[in-house]
XYZ file of C-alpha atoms in Angstrom:
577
model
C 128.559 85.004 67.056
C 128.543 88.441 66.630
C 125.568 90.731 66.820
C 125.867 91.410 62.568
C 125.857 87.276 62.190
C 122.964 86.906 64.655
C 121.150 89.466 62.784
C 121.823 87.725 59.232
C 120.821 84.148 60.480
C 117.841 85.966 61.535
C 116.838 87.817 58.164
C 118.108 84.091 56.566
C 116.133 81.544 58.483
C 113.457 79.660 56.871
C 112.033 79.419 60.213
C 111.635 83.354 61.163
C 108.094 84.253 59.714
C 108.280 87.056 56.778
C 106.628 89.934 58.876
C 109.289 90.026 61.676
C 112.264 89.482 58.786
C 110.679 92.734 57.228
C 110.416 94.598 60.446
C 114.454 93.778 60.643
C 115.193 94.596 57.124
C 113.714 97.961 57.303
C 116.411 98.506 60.018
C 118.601 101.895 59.021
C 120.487 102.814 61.902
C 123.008 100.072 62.591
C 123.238 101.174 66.494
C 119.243 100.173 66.907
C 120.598 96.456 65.034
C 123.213 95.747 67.560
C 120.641 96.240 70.460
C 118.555 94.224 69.245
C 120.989 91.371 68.924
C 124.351 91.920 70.677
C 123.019 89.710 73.636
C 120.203 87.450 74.342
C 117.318 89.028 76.238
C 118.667 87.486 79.832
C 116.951 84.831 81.482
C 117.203 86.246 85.156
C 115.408 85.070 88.784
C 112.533 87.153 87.490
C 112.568 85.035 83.587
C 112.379 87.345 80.996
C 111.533 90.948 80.343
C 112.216 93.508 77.313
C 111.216 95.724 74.479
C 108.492 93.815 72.464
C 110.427 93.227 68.706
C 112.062 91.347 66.547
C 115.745 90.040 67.646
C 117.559 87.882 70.139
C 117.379 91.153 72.825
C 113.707 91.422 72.396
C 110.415 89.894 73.298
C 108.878 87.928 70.637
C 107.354 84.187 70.033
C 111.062 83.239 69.285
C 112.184 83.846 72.006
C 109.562 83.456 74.524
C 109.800 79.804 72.393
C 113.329 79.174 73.236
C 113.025 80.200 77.159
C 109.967 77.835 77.095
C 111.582 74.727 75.577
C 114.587 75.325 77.801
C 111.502 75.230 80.642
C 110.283 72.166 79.216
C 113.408 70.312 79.182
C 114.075 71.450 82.735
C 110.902 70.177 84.216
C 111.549 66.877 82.146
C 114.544 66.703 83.666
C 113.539 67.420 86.824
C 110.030 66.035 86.960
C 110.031 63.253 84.387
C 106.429 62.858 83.125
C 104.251 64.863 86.465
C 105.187 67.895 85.473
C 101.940 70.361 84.819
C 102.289 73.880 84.247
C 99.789 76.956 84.998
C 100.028 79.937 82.391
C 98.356 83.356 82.927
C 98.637 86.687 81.134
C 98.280 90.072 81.883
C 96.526 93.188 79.227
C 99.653 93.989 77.429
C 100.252 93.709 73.663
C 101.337 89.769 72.391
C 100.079 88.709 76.041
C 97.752 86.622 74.244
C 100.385 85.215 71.826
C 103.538 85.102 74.033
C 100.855 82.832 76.449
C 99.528 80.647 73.692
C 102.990 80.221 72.720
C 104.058 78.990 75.489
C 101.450 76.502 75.946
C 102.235 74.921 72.745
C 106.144 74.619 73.304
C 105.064 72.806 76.523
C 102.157 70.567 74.972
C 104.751 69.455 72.124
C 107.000 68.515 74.784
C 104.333 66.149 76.444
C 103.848 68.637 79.381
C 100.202 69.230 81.055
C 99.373 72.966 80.512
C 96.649 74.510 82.543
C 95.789 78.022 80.723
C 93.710 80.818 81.943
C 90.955 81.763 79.383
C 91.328 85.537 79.562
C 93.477 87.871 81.330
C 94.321 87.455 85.128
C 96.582 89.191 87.896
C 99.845 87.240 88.471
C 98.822 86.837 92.169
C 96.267 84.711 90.856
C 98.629 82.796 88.663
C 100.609 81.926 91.481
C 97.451 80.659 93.507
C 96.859 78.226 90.689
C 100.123 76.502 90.828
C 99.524 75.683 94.106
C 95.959 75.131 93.971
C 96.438 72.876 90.833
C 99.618 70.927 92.106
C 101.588 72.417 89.474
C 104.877 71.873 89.178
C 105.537 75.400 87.448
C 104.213 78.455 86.746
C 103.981 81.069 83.392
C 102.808 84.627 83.935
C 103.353 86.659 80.522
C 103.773 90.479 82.007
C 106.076 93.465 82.304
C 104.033 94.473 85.472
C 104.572 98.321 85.094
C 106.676 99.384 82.390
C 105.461 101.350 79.095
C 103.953 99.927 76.592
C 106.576 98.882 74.570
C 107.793 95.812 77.085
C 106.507 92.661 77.671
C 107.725 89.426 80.147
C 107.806 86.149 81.016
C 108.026 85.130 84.673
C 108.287 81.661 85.546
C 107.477 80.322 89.176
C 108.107 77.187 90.805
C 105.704 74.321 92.690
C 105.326 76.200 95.964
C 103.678 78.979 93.859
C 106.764 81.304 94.224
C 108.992 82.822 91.677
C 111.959 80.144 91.184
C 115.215 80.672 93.390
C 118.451 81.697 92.022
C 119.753 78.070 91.868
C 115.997 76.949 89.783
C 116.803 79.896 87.681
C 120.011 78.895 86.754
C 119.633 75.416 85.865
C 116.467 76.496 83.825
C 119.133 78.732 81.932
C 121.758 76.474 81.380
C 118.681 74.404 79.233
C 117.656 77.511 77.188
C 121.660 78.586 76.713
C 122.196 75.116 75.327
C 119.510 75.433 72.240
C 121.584 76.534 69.693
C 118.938 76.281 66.760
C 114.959 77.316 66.434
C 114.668 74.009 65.206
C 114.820 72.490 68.472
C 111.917 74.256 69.764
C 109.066 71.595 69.469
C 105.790 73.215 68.905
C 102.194 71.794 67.981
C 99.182 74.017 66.768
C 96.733 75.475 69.582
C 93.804 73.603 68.599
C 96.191 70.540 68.398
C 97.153 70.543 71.976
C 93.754 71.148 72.990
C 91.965 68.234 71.176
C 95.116 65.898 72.286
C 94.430 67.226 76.368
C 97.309 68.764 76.989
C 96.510 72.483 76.752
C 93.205 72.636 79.501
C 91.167 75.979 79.442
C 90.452 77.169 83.326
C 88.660 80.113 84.580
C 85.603 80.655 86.684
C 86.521 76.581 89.115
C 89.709 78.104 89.793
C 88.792 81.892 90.378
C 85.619 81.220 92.986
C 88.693 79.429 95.074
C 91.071 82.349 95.236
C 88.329 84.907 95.746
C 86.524 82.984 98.978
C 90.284 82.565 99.982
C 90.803 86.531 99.855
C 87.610 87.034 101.855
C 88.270 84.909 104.273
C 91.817 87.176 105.195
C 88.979 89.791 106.915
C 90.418 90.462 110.237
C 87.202 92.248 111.492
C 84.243 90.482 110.189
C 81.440 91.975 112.153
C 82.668 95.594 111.206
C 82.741 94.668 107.237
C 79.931 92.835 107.881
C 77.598 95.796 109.383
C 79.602 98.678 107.958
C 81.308 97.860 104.446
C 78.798 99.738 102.757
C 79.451 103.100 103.997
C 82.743 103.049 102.675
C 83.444 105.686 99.529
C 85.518 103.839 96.840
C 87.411 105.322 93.856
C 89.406 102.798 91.821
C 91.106 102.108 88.988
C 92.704 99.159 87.209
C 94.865 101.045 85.205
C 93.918 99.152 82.184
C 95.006 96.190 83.700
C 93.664 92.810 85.123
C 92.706 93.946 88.152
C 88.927 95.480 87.263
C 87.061 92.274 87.968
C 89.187 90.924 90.582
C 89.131 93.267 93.030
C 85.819 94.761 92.203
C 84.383 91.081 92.830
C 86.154 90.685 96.372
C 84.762 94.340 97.634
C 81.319 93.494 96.142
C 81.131 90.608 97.813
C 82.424 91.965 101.154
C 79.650 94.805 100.987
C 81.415 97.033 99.501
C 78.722 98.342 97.318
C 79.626 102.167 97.429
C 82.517 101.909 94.276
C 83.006 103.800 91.642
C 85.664 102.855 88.595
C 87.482 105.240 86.557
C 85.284 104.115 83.471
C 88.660 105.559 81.046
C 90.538 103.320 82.755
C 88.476 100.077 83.309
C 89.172 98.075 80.264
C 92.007 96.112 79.401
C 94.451 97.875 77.209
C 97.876 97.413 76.447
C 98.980 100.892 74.748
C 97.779 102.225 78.075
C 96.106 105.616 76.605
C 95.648 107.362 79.782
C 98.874 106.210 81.333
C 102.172 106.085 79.334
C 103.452 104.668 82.584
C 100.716 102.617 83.933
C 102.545 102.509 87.544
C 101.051 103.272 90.760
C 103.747 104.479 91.903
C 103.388 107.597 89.619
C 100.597 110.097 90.832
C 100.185 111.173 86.738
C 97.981 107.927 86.801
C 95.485 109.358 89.423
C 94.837 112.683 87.645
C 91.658 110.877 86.184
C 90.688 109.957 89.613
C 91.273 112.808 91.128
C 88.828 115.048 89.272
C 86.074 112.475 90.112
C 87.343 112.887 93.651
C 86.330 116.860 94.034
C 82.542 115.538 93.232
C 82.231 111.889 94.779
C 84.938 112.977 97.879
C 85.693 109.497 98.654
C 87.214 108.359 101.724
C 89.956 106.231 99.408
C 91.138 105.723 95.808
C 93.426 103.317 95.151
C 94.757 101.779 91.540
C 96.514 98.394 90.537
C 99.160 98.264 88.106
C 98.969 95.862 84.496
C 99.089 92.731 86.736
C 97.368 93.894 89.700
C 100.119 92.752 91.891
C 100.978 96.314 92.687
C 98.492 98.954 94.334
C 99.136 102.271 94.709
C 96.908 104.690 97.301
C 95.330 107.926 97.848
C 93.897 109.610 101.359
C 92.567 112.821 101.899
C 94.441 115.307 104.184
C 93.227 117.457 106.997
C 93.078 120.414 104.582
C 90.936 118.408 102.633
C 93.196 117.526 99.520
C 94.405 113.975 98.486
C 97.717 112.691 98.636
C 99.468 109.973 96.670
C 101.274 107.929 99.732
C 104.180 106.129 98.982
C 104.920 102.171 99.378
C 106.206 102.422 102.391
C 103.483 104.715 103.943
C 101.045 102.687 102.611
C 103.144 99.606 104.583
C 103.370 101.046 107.941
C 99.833 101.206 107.962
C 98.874 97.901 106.806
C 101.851 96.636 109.168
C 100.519 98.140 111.780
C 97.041 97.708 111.070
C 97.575 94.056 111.194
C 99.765 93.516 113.843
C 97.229 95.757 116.409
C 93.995 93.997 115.061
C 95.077 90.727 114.600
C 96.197 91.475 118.542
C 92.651 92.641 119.547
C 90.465 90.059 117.541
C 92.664 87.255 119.140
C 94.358 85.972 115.694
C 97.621 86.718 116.360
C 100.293 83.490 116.761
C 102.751 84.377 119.237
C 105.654 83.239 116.918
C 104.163 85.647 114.328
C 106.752 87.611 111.938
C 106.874 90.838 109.589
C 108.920 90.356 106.001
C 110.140 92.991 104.329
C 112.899 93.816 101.794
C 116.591 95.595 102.595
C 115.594 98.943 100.776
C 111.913 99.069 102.384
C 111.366 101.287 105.158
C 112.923 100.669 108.901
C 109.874 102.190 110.789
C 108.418 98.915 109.814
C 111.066 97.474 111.995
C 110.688 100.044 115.295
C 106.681 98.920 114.901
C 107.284 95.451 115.257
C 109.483 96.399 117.895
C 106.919 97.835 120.068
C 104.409 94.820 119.755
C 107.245 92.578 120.251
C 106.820 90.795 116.976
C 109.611 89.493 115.099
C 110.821 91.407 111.813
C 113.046 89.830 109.089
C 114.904 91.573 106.131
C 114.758 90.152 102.972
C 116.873 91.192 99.531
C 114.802 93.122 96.967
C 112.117 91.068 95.003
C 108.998 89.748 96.593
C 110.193 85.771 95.996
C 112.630 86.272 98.566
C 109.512 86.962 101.556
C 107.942 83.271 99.358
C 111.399 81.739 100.084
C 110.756 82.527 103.713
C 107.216 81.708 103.786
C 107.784 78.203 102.618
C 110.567 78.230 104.997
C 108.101 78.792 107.812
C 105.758 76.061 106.231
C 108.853 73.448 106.276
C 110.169 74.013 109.718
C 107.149 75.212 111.273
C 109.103 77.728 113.282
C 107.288 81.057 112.321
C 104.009 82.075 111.196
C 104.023 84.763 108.753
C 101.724 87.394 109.335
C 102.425 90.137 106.834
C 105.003 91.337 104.179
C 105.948 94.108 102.000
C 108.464 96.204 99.556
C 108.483 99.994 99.006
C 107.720 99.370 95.325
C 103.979 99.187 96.168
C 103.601 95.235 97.093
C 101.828 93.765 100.209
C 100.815 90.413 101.052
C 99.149 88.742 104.026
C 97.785 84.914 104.255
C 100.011 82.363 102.827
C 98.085 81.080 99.849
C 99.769 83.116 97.516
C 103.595 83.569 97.403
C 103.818 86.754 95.180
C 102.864 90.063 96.045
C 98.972 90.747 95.984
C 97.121 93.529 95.021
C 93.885 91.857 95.619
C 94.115 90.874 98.723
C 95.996 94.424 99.419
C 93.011 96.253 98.098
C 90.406 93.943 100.587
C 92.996 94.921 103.365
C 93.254 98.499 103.043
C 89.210 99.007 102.882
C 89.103 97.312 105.873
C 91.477 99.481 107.630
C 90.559 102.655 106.249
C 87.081 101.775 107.240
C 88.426 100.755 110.641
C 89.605 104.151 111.323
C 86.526 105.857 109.570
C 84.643 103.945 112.343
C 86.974 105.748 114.793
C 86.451 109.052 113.474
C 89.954 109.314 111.463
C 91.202 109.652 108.089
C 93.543 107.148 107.056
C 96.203 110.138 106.460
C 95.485 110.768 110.862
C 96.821 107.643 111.135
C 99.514 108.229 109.739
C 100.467 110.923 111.046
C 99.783 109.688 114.945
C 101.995 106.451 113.657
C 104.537 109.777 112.805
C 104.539 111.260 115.957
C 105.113 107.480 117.442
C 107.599 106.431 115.256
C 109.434 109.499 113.929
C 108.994 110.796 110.275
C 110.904 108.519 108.192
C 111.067 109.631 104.841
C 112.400 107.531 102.208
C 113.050 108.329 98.122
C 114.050 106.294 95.064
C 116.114 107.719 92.158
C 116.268 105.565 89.158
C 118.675 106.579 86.642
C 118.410 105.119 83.357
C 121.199 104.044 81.059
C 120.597 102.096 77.474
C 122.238 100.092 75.724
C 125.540 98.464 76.328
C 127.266 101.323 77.325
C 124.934 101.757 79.941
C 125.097 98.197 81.083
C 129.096 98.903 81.120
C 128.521 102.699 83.169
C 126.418 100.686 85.683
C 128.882 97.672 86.281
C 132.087 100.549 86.781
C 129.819 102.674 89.154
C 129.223 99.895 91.535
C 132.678 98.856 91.229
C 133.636 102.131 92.077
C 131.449 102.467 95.043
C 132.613 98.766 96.285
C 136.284 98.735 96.147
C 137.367 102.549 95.333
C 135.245 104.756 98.028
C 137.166 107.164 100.293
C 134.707 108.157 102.653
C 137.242 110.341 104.625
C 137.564 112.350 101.350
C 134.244 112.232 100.282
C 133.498 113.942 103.562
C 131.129 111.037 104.144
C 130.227 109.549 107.693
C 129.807 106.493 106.811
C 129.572 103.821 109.959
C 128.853 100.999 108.426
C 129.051 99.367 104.707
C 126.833 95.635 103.754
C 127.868 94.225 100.911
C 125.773 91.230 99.633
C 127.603 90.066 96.543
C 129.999 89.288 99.262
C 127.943 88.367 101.827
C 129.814 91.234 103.969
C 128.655 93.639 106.715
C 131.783 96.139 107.865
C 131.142 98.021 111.099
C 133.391 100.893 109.954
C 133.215 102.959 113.194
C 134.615 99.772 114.981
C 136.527 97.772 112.889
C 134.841 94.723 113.075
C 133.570 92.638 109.878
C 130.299 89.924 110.069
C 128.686 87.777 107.894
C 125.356 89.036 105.889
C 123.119 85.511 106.309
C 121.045 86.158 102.629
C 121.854 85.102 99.193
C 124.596 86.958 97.029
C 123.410 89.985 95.346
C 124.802 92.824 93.684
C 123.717 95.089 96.350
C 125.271 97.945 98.720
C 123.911 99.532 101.491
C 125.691 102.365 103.192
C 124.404 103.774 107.346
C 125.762 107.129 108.337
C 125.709 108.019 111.934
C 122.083 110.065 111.686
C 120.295 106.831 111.037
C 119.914 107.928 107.137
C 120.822 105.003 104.633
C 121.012 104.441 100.890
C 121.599 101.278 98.836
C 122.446 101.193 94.808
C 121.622 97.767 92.783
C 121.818 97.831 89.349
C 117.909 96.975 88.420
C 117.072 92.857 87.517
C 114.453 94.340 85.093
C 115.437 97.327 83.404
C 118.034 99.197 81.895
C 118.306 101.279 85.068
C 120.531 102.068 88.341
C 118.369 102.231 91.435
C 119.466 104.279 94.436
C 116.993 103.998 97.558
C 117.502 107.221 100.316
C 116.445 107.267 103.774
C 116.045 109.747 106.236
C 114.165 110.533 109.910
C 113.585 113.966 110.966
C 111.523 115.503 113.756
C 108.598 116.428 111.739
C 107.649 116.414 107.998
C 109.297 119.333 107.386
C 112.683 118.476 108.834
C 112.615 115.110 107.170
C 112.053 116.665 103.872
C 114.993 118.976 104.830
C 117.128 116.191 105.835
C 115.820 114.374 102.657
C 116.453 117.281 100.031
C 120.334 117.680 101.499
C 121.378 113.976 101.909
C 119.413 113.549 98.162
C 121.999 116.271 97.132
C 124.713 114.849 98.410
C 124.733 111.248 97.439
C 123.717 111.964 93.979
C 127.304 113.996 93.590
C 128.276 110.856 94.637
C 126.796 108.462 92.427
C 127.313 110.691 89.369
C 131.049 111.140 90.523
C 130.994 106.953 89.957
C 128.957 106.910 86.835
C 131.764 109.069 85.295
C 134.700 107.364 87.012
């Protein structure tokens, strides 16, 4: 069907509700019609995420409907009549209704549905499905894009996001609903009064929280000292603000103050377009109540409070936004040396992280003599491996991470967890305020240990189908077509995991890559420095990741600023093939 039919059945349909057939009629400019139906928004690993609107390529109760149905049938399938779901939503516009939408597709369809009462963070969403012996999971969030997106991430019965294969089959349910009609749905306040739909909060939350407490590593110093601890943080607008606030307060951490602009929940975001941690903009706020309160940390979670983003005062006296994988060495470290000295550490214990995070995580574990693994992007694959400890009791996983801003530690919770993240890193950053240091010292000693790795991440966005089409050539390109003799390029070794493909260049020699198949390249030049494209799961973007080590800061920001330079010739040489 083409995208002009798709877009008539729509306008048609006795079953599309008259404000989102006016919102398509008043449609002028034919190019913004085709996007929003020349494809399907795609049911990925990661479920669903787009623009909120009307059309098959958009967010809306239609087709958060079908995706849920095609759950439905899945768990059915798979689960006969056990299967019980958990659903949890973040602040974002139609949170509310994409959730409560869900929950009736799966109460029509006989399914148990466990739903949250108000807004929580998607680490706590994936607590409940384990906690409740769920046999799936619903979190309705675009974690931290603009306000004009909205998701749907589904997770499966060990409380991570499902694997490729779940994902899949879960598709091949929603791909086969070729008409609205087949989406059962019952009112709200019918699936309530028939038991299906069950309203949890507070039982559930007291569990998660005492859970998150009891991941202090050194009790006795949180216990005497938490208190003297200077807090600035902000939810962002997001979930986070009475999570996290309630862990620290209950800790001892009594000296907090919020960013009152951005405490409460909003989903147009008014202080931050782009409410990411990852971008400093979304500290300005924070920053100004810094040069009065001068705390000794300010941190911020994103929409869904799975991310957390951090700031530490330098030795000059200013504060700096560090990056994911700053922010990682420390907690890795952190971990690994107190978990050492309190006596908690397993001798089997093991450090996750993803193929595009940082490798001074790596020469760290290195020097303890604790095992590292490498993961593919996405926090479910570090779940995958966690449950994989669990089932052959093997390893015990101590702590993981991804540049993109996500920790975890403690095993309860198979997502990435800005909760627990923000408990951990007042804990350390007290630990070293005990010892006299700023957190930013510690870095920089970890520096002078390590080497200055410096790594960068260049996302180039490209809309519509064209861009879709740019993206697919320019991998292509840099997979099959790449002369690195004539690029000048000193390239000594290429992984390629669509193929499942490591080539050692310099020698010759070819090896298996032991992960799942991804569209994913990662290219190591004889300095050490790396980068890796993907074409994002999530957006409409191309994501190149760039790492360098230098001497000091200064020479890896040299190194940094030419190999930047260089590659990016390269990748817009491909986009343009």
């Amino acid at each position: 069907m083409s995208y002009k039919e798709k877009y008539a059945s729509w306008t048609n349909s006795q079953l599309i509700d008259s404000q989102t057939k006016k919102e398509l009629l008043e449609l002028t400019d034919e190019k913004a019609i085709e996007d929003r139906f020349y494809k399907d928004l795609e049911f990925g690993t990661g479920g669903l995420r787009g623009i909120i609107g009307a059309g098959t390529n958009r967010m809306n109760v239609y087709t958060v409907g079908k995706a849920t149905q095609g759950l439905a049938q899945y768990l059915l399938n798979t689960y006969g009549d056990t299967a019980t779901v958990a659903i949890a939503h973040d602040s974002r516009n139609m949170s509310t209704e994409f959730s409560e939408t869900a929950a009736r597709v799966l109460s029509a369809n006989g399914i148990k549905v466990y739903l949250y009462e108000s807004l929580r963070p998607t680490p706590v969403l994936s607590f409940t499905v384990r906690h409740l012996d769920c046999k799936a999971g619903i979190v309705i969030t675009a974690s931290h894009n603009p306000k004009q997106y909205n998701g749907y991430k589904v997770y499966g019965e060990d409380g991570g996001q499902v694997t490729d294969k779940a994902a899949k089959e879960i598709l091949s349910y929603i791909e086969a609903i070729q008409d609205f009609s087949e989406i059962k749905k019952v009112s709200f306040e019918e699936g309530k009064k028939n038991g299906k739909i069950e309203i949890i909060g507070e039982n559930v939350d007291k569990v998660y929280i005492d859970k998150v407490k009891g991941l202090t590593v050194r009790e006795d110093l949180v216990k005497e000292h938490a208190r003297d601890l200077k807090i600035i943080y902000t939810p962002i607008h997001g979930s986070g603000n009475i999570p996290v606030r309630r862990v620290l307060k209950e800790l001892g951490y009594t000296n907090l103050t919020v960013v009152k602009e951005q405490e409460l929940p909003d989903g147009n975001f008014p202080t931050a377009p782009y409410p990411n941690p990852e971008d400093p903009k979304v500290f300005n706020i924070a920053l100004n109540m810094a040069k009065e309160i001068q705390p000794d940390i300010i941190f911020g979670t994103d929409p869904d409070c799975d991310r957390i983003g951090v700031v530490v005062k330098t030795n000059t006296g200013e504060y700096k936004v560090l990056t994911g994988n700053q922010t990682g060495v420390l907690l890795t470290h952190y971990m690994i040396t107190s978990m050492k000295e309190m006596n908690k550490l397993a001798n089997d214990s093991v450090i996750i992280k993803t193929i595009v995070t940082t490798e001074m995580a790596n020469k760290i574990a290195d020097a303890y003599g604790i095992e590292y693994m490498d993961v593919l992007t996405g926090f479910k694959y570090i779940g995958e491996k966690i449950k994989e400890f669990e089932q052959n009791r093997n390893h015990t996983y101590l702590f993981g991470f991804e540049e993109s801003y996500g920790y975890l530690a403690g095993n309860f919770v198979r997502d990435k967890d800005a909760v627990i993240a923000s408990m951990l890193i007042c804990e350390m950053t007290l630990y070293y305020k005990s010892k006299g240091k700023t957190l930013y010292e510690a870095l920089m000693n970890l520096y002078k240990t390590y080497g200055c790795f410096k790594e960068q991440l260049v996302s180039i966005e490209l809309q519509g189908k064209e861009g879709q089409e740019k993206i697919a050539k320019a991998i292509d390109y840099l997979r099959n077509s790449l002369d690195y003799k004539a690029e000048g390029l000193n390239v000594i070794r290429k992984s390629d995991y669509k193929l499942s493909k490591e080539y050692d260049i310099k020698n010759a020699k070819e090896s298996d890559i032991k992960l799942p198949k991804s569209n994913v390249l990662k290219f190591r030049f004889e300095d050490g420095s790396w980068f890796v494209v993907r074409p994002s799961g999530t957006e409409p973007k191309m994501k190149v990741y760039l790492s360098v080590t230098g001497q000091s800061i200064e020479d890896s920001e040299a190194k940094m600023d030419e190999f930047k330079n260089r590659i990016m010739e390269l990748i817009d040489k491909a986009c343009n093939i």
